[in-house]
Amino acid sequence: MLNKVSVYFLGSLFLFMMSILLFFLGCFFLINDYVLFLDWEFLSFVSCNMTMTFLFDWMSLVFVSCVFLISSMVIYYSESYMISDKSSVRFYFLVFLFVMSMMMMVVSPNLISILIGWDGLGLVSYCLVIYFQNFKSYSAGMLTILANRVGDVAILLSISWMLNYGSWHYIYYVGMWDYWGIYLVSLVVLAGFTKSAQIPFSSWLPAAMAAPTPVSSLVHSSTLVTAGVYLLIRFSDLLLNVNCLFVLGLSLMTMTMAGLSANVEYDLKKVIALSTLSQLGLMMSILFLGFPILAFLHLLTHAFFKALLFMCAGVMIHCMSDSQDMRYMGGIINNLPFTCACFCISNLSLCGFPFMAGFYSKDIIIEMMTSSMGNFFIYLFFFISVGTTVSYTFRSVNFCLFSGLNMYSCQVYSEDSIMMKSMVVLSLLAIFSGSMLCWLVFSVPCLVFFPFHMKIMPLIFILLGAWIGFKLSSRGKLMLGLIFGFFMSSMWFLTFLSTSMVYGNFLYLSNNYISMMDYGWGEFLISKSPLMVSSLFSRVASFYQYNNVKIFMLIYLLMIVFFII
């Protein structure tokens, strides 16, 4: 066990030190407007040179620093969470490989090397989703990898398309535009939509909850689902030349659908997963409106409080004997006070509570959206998403922390010191990272002036969402129609569209083919006919030879007459 503990501790310490170093390096690059483009020639054979290219600017360095910091806390947290698992060392190396794949994808200005990290994320995420070996995990892993393969195909096609440009270094071409750039942009947007689970590829994100909770904390904060947003941020200069209203509509629908679906779910991890989906829709929407820096800022702040939220949920689930149903979790605040305090901090940051990390990014996103001359449809969907975020947050807090004593009896409630240490760091970041990053990214304060009624609109929707969330979680439940509840819990039927509606008709057709061909007239005609014919001949010959000599002699005489004639 000492070897296992040392592996986790040393890995988390290494990643933590690297994150601090890369953050200060990123700040230096940002202040001095410095970019480092590095070509590493790792193979030279006759006249063939193979190089690996890295791009280090403030954006890639700060994002890798964020990934490393969250990964260090998650790995340290996993030391206690996975202590009873027999394959905990294998789990550690899978997580480490996952983090390295994300780093490769972030620092690559080349589509070929991006594909290495992109495929690495997809394959390792499949191994982590099926880590708990049961039928549900296998189904979720298959849905995850097949949905992500669509994005891999889009990246491969964009690699082929960039042969028209003369180089796979996309960083050379983001500032130019020609008539066939629309095809490259379409493929990149398709890849980003699959990896970040936008409509119609949303169903794999809640299904990936079959992975262990530390993996969910890492996946939903800074690695797998954020890869698509980061890729589109890098290609954002090309998006300025395209009418993005259609993909903007899809992102708005994703944001609204996830928020509404989270309000009818009782699985704690699924509620947090749908919260991630809603925030990804928010990042994509503001990105397509033409504000990539704001999307990147919310990407970083969201990573810190969402990782903390999953860690707190993991402790609660751990103490509830692996039960994830919020209806059994009332009164946990009396037994897990520190975890519940961190849970409230992360939820308040998610809601955009003033002066928490999420406030600095969400508030400026709402203000820039309001001043971007968009239509009323965009305006309404943004504010509905703000309200639904507060609604499902207050609903989950009320269910888990305050609503009576609904918990199982004979439970052991204890807060592990290792888990608490990792949550302390992320709690500080969930409070202070927003203001710190705003001071760094925006050299000049961004002031937006609105009339009083428009300035107070986010607060009105926040209070309305809090009231609806309280009503949804109270014992006198707000009655939702059965069909409406089913429609929302199935993510607007996307789970059926991605699974049974895709292969159900093909299975029905194949079943008919089997019954008609293999078990029907095909088997009778092809498989059984030689046996039946030979059996018939043998029965006739046996009848003639052993039972009726007269008929045998008569046939013999007839054959003689026939030959004579």
Short mmCIF file of C-alpha atoms in Angstrom, two decimals, residues 113-522:
data_model
loop_
_atom_site.label_atom_id
_atom_site.label_comp_id
_atom_site.label_asym_id
_atom_site.label_seq_id
_atom_site.Cartn_x
_atom_site.Cartn_y
_atom_site.Cartn_z
CA SER A 113 -0.33 16.49 -33.28
CA ILE A 114 -3.77 17.71 -32.19
CA LEU A 115 -5.14 14.41 -33.49
CA ILE A 116 -2.70 12.52 -31.23
CA GLY A 117 -4.03 14.27 -28.13
CA TRP A 118 -7.63 14.22 -29.43
CA ASP A 119 -7.58 10.44 -30.03
CA GLY A 120 -5.74 9.89 -26.75
CA LEU A 121 -8.53 11.67 -24.89
CA GLY A 122 -11.18 9.55 -26.59
CA LEU A 123 -9.47 6.19 -26.04
CA VAL A 124 -8.39 6.78 -22.44
CA SER A 125 -11.82 8.17 -21.56
CA TYR A 126 -13.31 4.89 -22.83
CA CYS A 127 -10.96 2.91 -20.57
CA LEU A 128 -11.94 5.08 -17.61
CA VAL A 129 -15.69 4.96 -18.26
CA ILE A 130 -15.64 1.13 -18.32
CA TYR A 131 -13.34 1.01 -15.27
CA PHE A 132 -16.15 -0.41 -13.12
CA GLN A 133 -16.88 -3.52 -15.13
CA ASN A 134 -20.62 -3.91 -15.49
CA PHE A 135 -23.16 -3.78 -18.29
CA LYS A 136 -24.11 -0.15 -17.64
CA SER A 137 -20.47 0.96 -17.79
CA TYR A 138 -19.87 -0.96 -21.02
CA SER A 139 -22.92 0.63 -22.67
CA ALA A 140 -21.89 4.11 -21.50
CA GLY A 141 -18.31 3.59 -22.71
CA MET A 142 -19.48 2.45 -26.13
CA LEU A 143 -21.79 5.47 -26.48
CA THR A 144 -18.94 7.78 -25.38
CA ILE A 145 -16.33 6.45 -27.80
CA LEU A 146 -18.71 6.21 -30.78
CA ALA A 147 -19.90 9.80 -30.30
CA ASN A 148 -16.31 10.99 -30.02
CA ARG A 149 -15.29 9.04 -33.13
CA VAL A 150 -17.48 11.38 -35.18
CA GLY A 151 -15.23 14.24 -34.03
CA ASP A 152 -12.13 12.20 -34.81
CA VAL A 153 -13.39 11.67 -38.36
CA ALA A 154 -14.01 15.42 -38.66
CA ILE A 155 -10.42 16.13 -37.57
CA LEU A 156 -9.12 13.60 -40.11
CA LEU A 157 -11.16 15.21 -42.88
CA SER A 158 -9.91 18.67 -41.89
CA ILE A 159 -6.34 17.31 -42.05
CA SER A 160 -7.08 16.12 -45.58
CA TRP A 161 -8.66 19.44 -46.49
CA MET A 162 -5.65 21.40 -45.25
CA LEU A 163 -3.59 19.78 -47.98
CA ASN A 164 -5.05 22.62 -50.06
CA TYR A 165 -3.17 25.11 -47.92
CA GLY A 166 0.30 23.58 -48.03
CA SER A 167 0.79 23.00 -44.30
CA TRP A 168 -1.01 21.38 -41.37
CA HIS A 169 -0.03 24.23 -39.08
CA TYR A 170 -3.44 25.80 -38.70
CA ILE A 171 -1.92 28.71 -36.77
CA TYR A 172 -0.57 30.06 -40.09
CA TYR A 173 -4.02 30.30 -41.67
CA VAL A 174 -6.38 31.56 -38.95
CA GLY A 175 -5.80 35.15 -40.12
CA MET A 176 -6.64 34.52 -43.77
CA TRP A 177 -9.85 33.63 -45.61
CA ASP A 178 -10.73 32.25 -49.00
CA TYR A 179 -13.79 30.69 -50.57
CA TRP A 180 -13.10 27.14 -49.36
CA GLY A 181 -12.40 28.10 -45.74
CA ILE A 182 -16.06 27.38 -45.00
CA TYR A 183 -15.40 23.62 -45.32
CA LEU A 184 -12.54 23.71 -42.84
CA VAL A 185 -14.62 25.75 -40.38
CA SER A 186 -17.55 23.34 -40.73
CA LEU A 187 -15.37 20.32 -39.96
CA VAL A 188 -13.73 21.99 -36.97
CA VAL A 189 -17.13 23.05 -35.57
CA LEU A 190 -18.40 19.47 -36.01
CA ALA A 191 -15.37 18.16 -34.11
CA GLY A 192 -15.87 20.72 -31.35
CA PHE A 193 -19.58 19.91 -31.07
CA THR A 194 -18.95 16.18 -30.60
CA LYS A 195 -16.22 16.60 -28.00
CA SER A 196 -18.13 19.28 -26.07
CA ALA A 197 -21.43 17.35 -26.34
CA GLN A 198 -23.57 19.98 -28.02
CA ILE A 199 -26.90 19.04 -29.62
CA PRO A 200 -27.28 16.50 -31.27
CA PHE A 201 -24.32 14.78 -29.56
CA SER A 202 -25.33 15.59 -25.96
CA SER A 203 -26.39 12.18 -24.69
CA TRP A 204 -22.89 10.78 -24.11
CA LEU A 205 -22.01 13.35 -21.43
CA PRO A 206 -24.41 12.13 -18.69
CA ALA A 207 -23.69 8.53 -19.73
CA ALA A 208 -19.98 9.08 -18.97
CA MET A 209 -20.96 9.35 -15.27
CA ALA A 210 -20.37 5.60 -15.09
CA ALA A 211 -16.68 6.43 -14.53
CA PRO A 212 -15.31 6.83 -10.97
CA THR A 213 -16.09 10.21 -9.40
CA PRO A 214 -12.47 11.52 -9.53
CA VAL A 215 -12.51 10.88 -13.28
CA SER A 216 -15.81 12.73 -13.58
CA SER A 217 -14.25 15.63 -11.68
CA LEU A 218 -11.38 15.75 -14.16
CA VAL A 219 -13.41 15.12 -17.32
CA HIS A 220 -16.11 17.70 -16.59
CA SER A 221 -13.82 20.45 -15.42
CA SER A 222 -10.72 20.84 -17.57
CA THR A 223 -10.00 17.94 -19.91
CA LEU A 224 -12.30 16.00 -22.23
CA VAL A 225 -15.37 18.22 -22.64
CA THR A 226 -13.37 21.45 -22.74
CA ALA A 227 -11.20 20.25 -25.63
CA GLY A 228 -13.85 21.17 -28.20
CA VAL A 229 -14.33 24.66 -26.75
CA TYR A 230 -10.57 25.24 -26.68
CA LEU A 231 -10.19 24.09 -30.30
CA LEU A 232 -12.90 26.51 -31.44
CA ILE A 233 -11.29 29.33 -29.43
CA ARG A 234 -8.10 28.70 -31.40
CA PHE A 235 -10.06 28.81 -34.68
CA SER A 236 -12.18 31.79 -33.57
CA ASP A 237 -10.60 34.18 -36.11
CA LEU A 238 -11.97 32.01 -38.92
CA LEU A 239 -15.43 32.01 -37.32
CA LEU A 240 -15.63 35.78 -37.76
CA ASN A 241 -15.94 35.25 -41.54
CA VAL A 242 -18.93 32.90 -41.25
CA ASN A 243 -22.58 33.41 -40.31
CA CYS A 244 -22.75 31.43 -37.04
CA LEU A 245 -26.48 31.84 -36.31
CA PHE A 246 -27.30 28.17 -36.88
CA VAL A 247 -24.59 26.77 -34.58
CA LEU A 248 -25.36 29.57 -32.11
CA GLY A 249 -28.95 28.33 -32.02
CA LEU A 250 -27.78 24.78 -31.34
CA SER A 251 -25.60 26.00 -28.47
CA LEU A 252 -28.49 27.99 -27.00
CA MET A 253 -30.73 24.92 -27.24
CA THR A 254 -28.07 22.80 -25.52
CA MET A 255 -27.73 25.34 -22.72
CA THR A 256 -31.49 25.52 -22.14
CA MET A 257 -32.13 21.80 -22.54
CA ALA A 258 -29.44 20.85 -19.99
CA GLY A 259 -30.70 23.38 -17.46
CA LEU A 260 -34.32 22.21 -17.73
CA SER A 261 -33.36 18.51 -17.65
CA ALA A 262 -31.26 18.99 -14.49
CA ASN A 263 -34.37 20.25 -12.68
CA VAL A 264 -36.16 16.89 -12.99
CA GLU A 265 -33.22 14.56 -12.21
CA TYR A 266 -32.60 12.86 -8.86
CA ASP A 267 -29.18 11.37 -9.61
CA LEU A 268 -26.66 13.79 -8.04
CA LYS A 269 -23.85 13.09 -10.49
CA LYS A 270 -26.20 13.38 -13.46
CA VAL A 271 -27.45 16.77 -12.21
CA ILE A 272 -23.84 18.01 -12.04
CA ALA A 273 -23.12 16.53 -15.49
CA LEU A 274 -26.10 18.36 -16.99
CA SER A 275 -24.81 21.49 -15.25
CA THR A 276 -21.53 21.03 -17.12
CA LEU A 277 -23.46 20.64 -20.37
CA SER A 278 -25.31 23.88 -19.68
CA GLN A 279 -22.07 25.78 -19.01
CA LEU A 280 -20.51 24.34 -22.18
CA GLY A 281 -23.49 25.67 -24.13
CA LEU A 282 -22.87 29.06 -22.51
CA MET A 283 -19.19 29.03 -23.57
CA MET A 284 -20.06 27.99 -27.12
CA SER A 285 -22.78 30.64 -27.39
CA ILE A 286 -20.58 33.55 -26.35
CA LEU A 287 -17.82 32.17 -28.60
CA PHE A 288 -20.12 32.19 -31.64
CA LEU A 289 -21.23 35.71 -30.72
CA GLY A 290 -17.59 36.79 -31.26
CA PHE A 291 -16.06 36.90 -27.76
CA PRO A 292 -13.48 34.06 -27.55
CA ILE A 293 -11.56 35.60 -24.62
CA LEU A 294 -14.73 35.62 -22.51
CA ALA A 295 -15.34 31.96 -23.42
CA PHE A 296 -11.77 31.15 -22.36
CA LEU A 297 -12.17 33.07 -19.09
CA HIS A 298 -15.36 31.17 -18.22
CA LEU A 299 -13.66 27.94 -19.28
CA LEU A 300 -10.98 28.48 -16.61
CA THR A 301 -13.24 29.65 -13.79
CA HIS A 302 -15.77 26.89 -14.50
CA ALA A 303 -13.01 24.28 -14.32
CA PHE A 304 -12.14 25.15 -10.71
CA PHE A 305 -15.60 25.19 -9.16
CA LYS A 306 -16.88 22.23 -11.20
CA ALA A 307 -13.95 20.05 -10.08
CA LEU A 308 -14.71 21.05 -6.47
CA LEU A 309 -18.41 20.29 -6.97
CA PHE A 310 -17.67 16.74 -8.17
CA MET A 311 -15.23 16.17 -5.30
CA CYS A 312 -17.88 17.16 -2.75
CA ALA A 313 -20.43 14.94 -4.49
CA GLY A 314 -17.88 12.10 -4.40
CA VAL A 315 -17.50 12.38 -0.62
CA MET A 316 -21.29 12.37 -0.18
CA ILE A 317 -21.72 9.35 -2.44
CA HIS A 318 -18.80 7.61 -0.69
CA CYS A 319 -20.48 8.09 2.69
CA MET A 320 -23.88 7.00 1.40
CA SER A 321 -22.58 3.54 0.43
CA ASP A 322 -22.33 4.56 -3.24
CA SER A 323 -25.94 5.74 -3.48
CA GLN A 324 -26.34 8.70 -5.84
CA ASP A 325 -30.03 9.42 -5.25
CA MET A 326 -30.50 12.90 -3.77
CA ARG A 327 -33.75 11.87 -2.11
CA TYR A 328 -31.78 9.78 0.42
CA MET A 329 -29.30 12.52 1.29
CA GLY A 330 -31.20 14.89 3.59
CA GLY A 331 -29.41 16.35 6.61
CA ILE A 332 -25.85 15.60 5.50
CA ILE A 333 -24.80 19.04 6.75
CA ASN A 334 -24.92 17.70 10.32
CA ASN A 335 -22.41 14.96 9.57
CA LEU A 336 -20.18 16.37 6.80
CA PRO A 337 -19.89 20.09 7.64
CA PHE A 338 -16.66 20.82 5.76
CA THR A 339 -17.78 18.98 2.62
CA CYS A 340 -21.11 20.79 2.68
CA ALA A 341 -19.34 24.15 3.08
CA CYS A 342 -17.22 23.42 -0.02
CA PHE A 343 -20.37 22.19 -1.80
CA CYS A 344 -22.10 25.52 -1.11
CA ILE A 345 -19.03 27.51 -2.21
CA SER A 346 -18.88 25.72 -5.56
CA ASN A 347 -22.64 26.00 -6.08
CA LEU A 348 -22.64 29.73 -5.32
CA SER A 349 -19.78 30.19 -7.76
CA LEU A 350 -21.76 28.23 -10.35
CA CYS A 351 -24.77 30.50 -9.84
CA GLY A 352 -22.65 33.61 -10.34
CA PHE A 353 -22.93 34.86 -6.75
CA PRO A 354 -21.25 38.29 -6.50
CA PHE A 355 -17.48 38.23 -6.04
CA MET A 356 -17.16 34.45 -6.45
CA ALA A 357 -15.17 33.07 -9.39
CA GLY A 358 -18.18 32.39 -11.60
CA PHE A 359 -19.51 35.93 -11.14
CA TYR A 360 -16.60 37.58 -12.93
CA SER A 361 -17.01 35.51 -16.08
CA LYS A 362 -20.79 35.00 -16.22
CA ASP A 363 -21.69 38.61 -15.48
CA ILE A 364 -19.50 40.03 -18.23
CA ILE A 365 -20.77 37.33 -20.62
CA ILE A 366 -24.38 38.39 -19.95
CA GLU A 367 -23.49 42.06 -20.38
CA MET A 368 -21.60 41.51 -23.65
CA MET A 369 -24.43 39.36 -24.97
CA THR A 370 -26.92 42.12 -24.15
CA SER A 371 -24.82 44.73 -25.94
CA SER A 372 -24.04 42.53 -28.98
CA MET A 373 -27.15 43.55 -30.93
CA GLY A 374 -28.53 40.02 -30.92
CA ASN A 375 -32.23 39.25 -31.30
CA PHE A 376 -34.74 38.65 -28.51
CA PHE A 377 -34.49 34.87 -28.95
CA ILE A 378 -30.81 34.91 -27.92
CA TYR A 379 -31.50 37.32 -25.07
CA LEU A 380 -34.35 35.20 -23.69
CA PHE A 381 -32.43 31.90 -23.85
CA PHE A 382 -29.44 33.37 -22.02
CA PHE A 383 -31.58 34.61 -19.15
CA ILE A 384 -33.61 31.38 -18.96
CA SER A 385 -30.31 29.48 -18.63
CA VAL A 386 -29.28 31.82 -15.78
CA GLY A 387 -32.55 31.08 -14.00
CA THR A 388 -32.41 27.30 -14.52
CA THR A 389 -28.80 27.20 -13.26
CA VAL A 390 -29.86 28.74 -9.94
CA SER A 391 -32.97 26.52 -9.90
CA TYR A 392 -31.23 23.13 -10.09
CA THR A 393 -28.45 24.39 -7.80
CA PHE A 394 -30.84 25.35 -5.01
CA ARG A 395 -32.81 22.15 -5.61
CA SER A 396 -29.74 19.95 -5.17
CA VAL A 397 -28.55 21.93 -2.11
CA ASN A 398 -31.96 21.67 -0.47
CA PHE A 399 -32.26 17.95 -1.22
CA CYS A 400 -28.76 17.02 -0.02
CA LEU A 401 -28.15 19.38 2.88
CA PHE A 402 -31.32 20.62 4.51
CA SER A 403 -34.46 18.63 3.65
CA GLY A 404 -34.95 16.44 6.73
CA LEU A 405 -33.27 13.17 7.63
CA ASN A 406 -33.82 11.02 4.56
CA MET A 407 -30.54 9.15 4.78
CA TYR A 408 -30.04 5.43 5.17
CA SER A 409 -29.57 4.18 8.70
CA CYS A 410 -26.31 2.62 9.93
CA GLN A 411 -24.03 4.80 7.79
CA VAL A 412 -20.47 5.77 8.68
CA TYR A 413 -19.93 9.50 8.14
CA SER A 414 -16.32 10.63 8.19
CA GLU A 415 -14.39 13.28 6.32
CA ASP A 416 -11.02 12.07 5.11
CA SER A 417 -8.08 14.43 5.65
CA ILE A 418 -6.63 13.74 2.17
CA MET A 419 -9.93 14.59 0.48
CA MET A 420 -10.30 17.71 2.64
CA LYS A 421 -6.83 19.02 1.71
CA SER A 422 -7.51 18.73 -1.99
CA MET A 423 -10.89 20.45 -1.58
CA VAL A 424 -9.35 23.35 0.36
CA VAL A 425 -7.15 24.34 -2.60
CA LEU A 426 -10.01 24.19 -5.07
CA SER A 427 -12.29 26.09 -2.67
CA LEU A 428 -9.81 28.98 -2.61
CA LEU A 429 -9.64 28.91 -6.39
CA ALA A 430 -13.45 28.79 -6.66
CA ILE A 431 -13.50 32.06 -4.69
CA PHE A 432 -10.47 34.00 -5.94
CA SER A 433 -9.64 32.69 -9.43
CA GLY A 434 -12.25 34.82 -11.21
CA SER A 435 -10.97 38.18 -9.99
CA MET A 436 -7.34 37.11 -10.42
CA LEU A 437 -7.85 36.00 -14.03
CA CYS A 438 -9.87 39.13 -14.88
CA TRP A 439 -7.03 41.33 -13.62
CA LEU A 440 -4.57 39.34 -15.74
CA VAL A 441 -6.53 38.96 -18.96
CA PHE A 442 -8.09 42.43 -19.18
CA SER A 443 -5.35 45.02 -18.93
CA VAL A 444 -8.03 47.74 -19.01
CA PRO A 445 -11.19 47.39 -16.87
CA CYS A 446 -14.24 46.52 -18.96
CA LEU A 447 -17.16 48.76 -18.03
CA VAL A 448 -20.61 48.28 -19.58
CA PHE A 449 -23.37 50.81 -18.86
CA PHE A 450 -27.05 49.82 -19.00
CA PRO A 451 -30.36 51.24 -17.78
CA PHE A 452 -31.37 50.14 -14.30
CA HIS A 453 -34.03 47.65 -15.45
CA MET A 454 -31.54 45.86 -17.75
CA LYS A 455 -28.80 45.88 -15.13
CA ILE A 456 -31.11 44.33 -12.54
CA MET A 457 -32.46 41.64 -14.95
CA PRO A 458 -29.88 38.92 -14.08
CA LEU A 459 -30.65 39.37 -10.37
CA ILE A 460 -34.40 39.01 -11.04
CA PHE A 461 -33.87 35.74 -12.92
CA ILE A 462 -31.52 34.49 -10.18
CA LEU A 463 -34.12 35.11 -7.47
CA LEU A 464 -36.86 33.58 -9.61
CA GLY A 465 -34.71 30.51 -10.28
CA ALA A 466 -33.92 30.14 -6.56
CA TRP A 467 -37.65 30.21 -5.73
CA ILE A 468 -38.46 27.61 -8.41
CA GLY A 469 -35.60 25.36 -7.20
CA PHE A 470 -36.89 25.55 -3.63
CA LYS A 471 -40.40 24.66 -4.78
CA LEU A 472 -39.15 21.74 -6.87
CA SER A 473 -37.30 20.28 -3.87
CA SER A 474 -39.95 20.92 -1.21
CA ARG A 475 -42.15 18.12 0.02
CA GLY A 476 -45.19 19.68 -1.61
CA LYS A 477 -43.61 19.10 -5.02
CA LEU A 478 -44.53 21.20 -7.99
CA MET A 479 -46.50 18.71 -10.07
CA LEU A 480 -44.94 18.16 -13.45
CA GLY A 481 -46.83 16.30 -16.10
CA LEU A 482 -45.70 12.73 -16.72
CA ILE A 483 -45.03 13.32 -20.39
CA PHE A 484 -43.26 16.63 -19.71
CA GLY A 485 -41.10 15.07 -16.99
CA PHE A 486 -40.19 12.16 -19.24
CA PHE A 487 -39.42 14.59 -22.07
CA MET A 488 -37.07 16.57 -19.82
CA SER A 489 -35.39 13.63 -18.10
CA SER A 490 -34.60 12.07 -21.49
CA MET A 491 -32.85 15.30 -22.58
CA TRP A 492 -35.53 16.09 -25.16
CA PHE A 493 -35.44 12.42 -26.31
CA LEU A 494 -31.75 12.73 -27.25
CA THR A 495 -30.85 9.60 -25.27
CA PHE A 496 -33.25 7.54 -27.41
CA LEU A 497 -32.16 9.29 -30.58
CA SER A 498 -28.52 8.39 -29.89
CA THR A 499 -29.13 4.80 -28.79
CA SER A 500 -32.28 2.75 -29.40
CA MET A 501 -33.71 4.91 -32.21
CA VAL A 502 -30.46 4.51 -34.16
CA TYR A 503 -30.00 0.78 -33.92
CA GLY A 504 -33.53 -0.36 -32.96
CA ASN A 505 -34.88 -0.48 -36.53
CA PHE A 506 -31.75 -2.20 -37.79
CA LEU A 507 -32.05 -4.85 -35.07
CA TYR A 508 -35.71 -5.38 -35.99
CA LEU A 509 -34.76 -5.73 -39.67
CA SER A 510 -31.94 -8.16 -38.90
CA ASN A 511 -34.28 -10.19 -36.67
CA ASN A 512 -36.72 -10.50 -39.55
CA TYR A 513 -33.91 -11.56 -41.88
CA ILE A 514 -32.80 -14.22 -39.41
CA SER A 515 -36.32 -15.59 -38.95
CA MET A 516 -36.94 -15.62 -42.71
CA MET A 517 -33.56 -16.77 -43.99
CA ASP A 518 -31.67 -18.62 -41.27
CA TYR A 519 -34.72 -20.02 -39.47
CA GLY A 520 -37.28 -19.87 -42.31
CA TRP A 521 -37.56 -20.87 -45.95
CA GLY A 522 -33.85 -20.17 -46.53
#
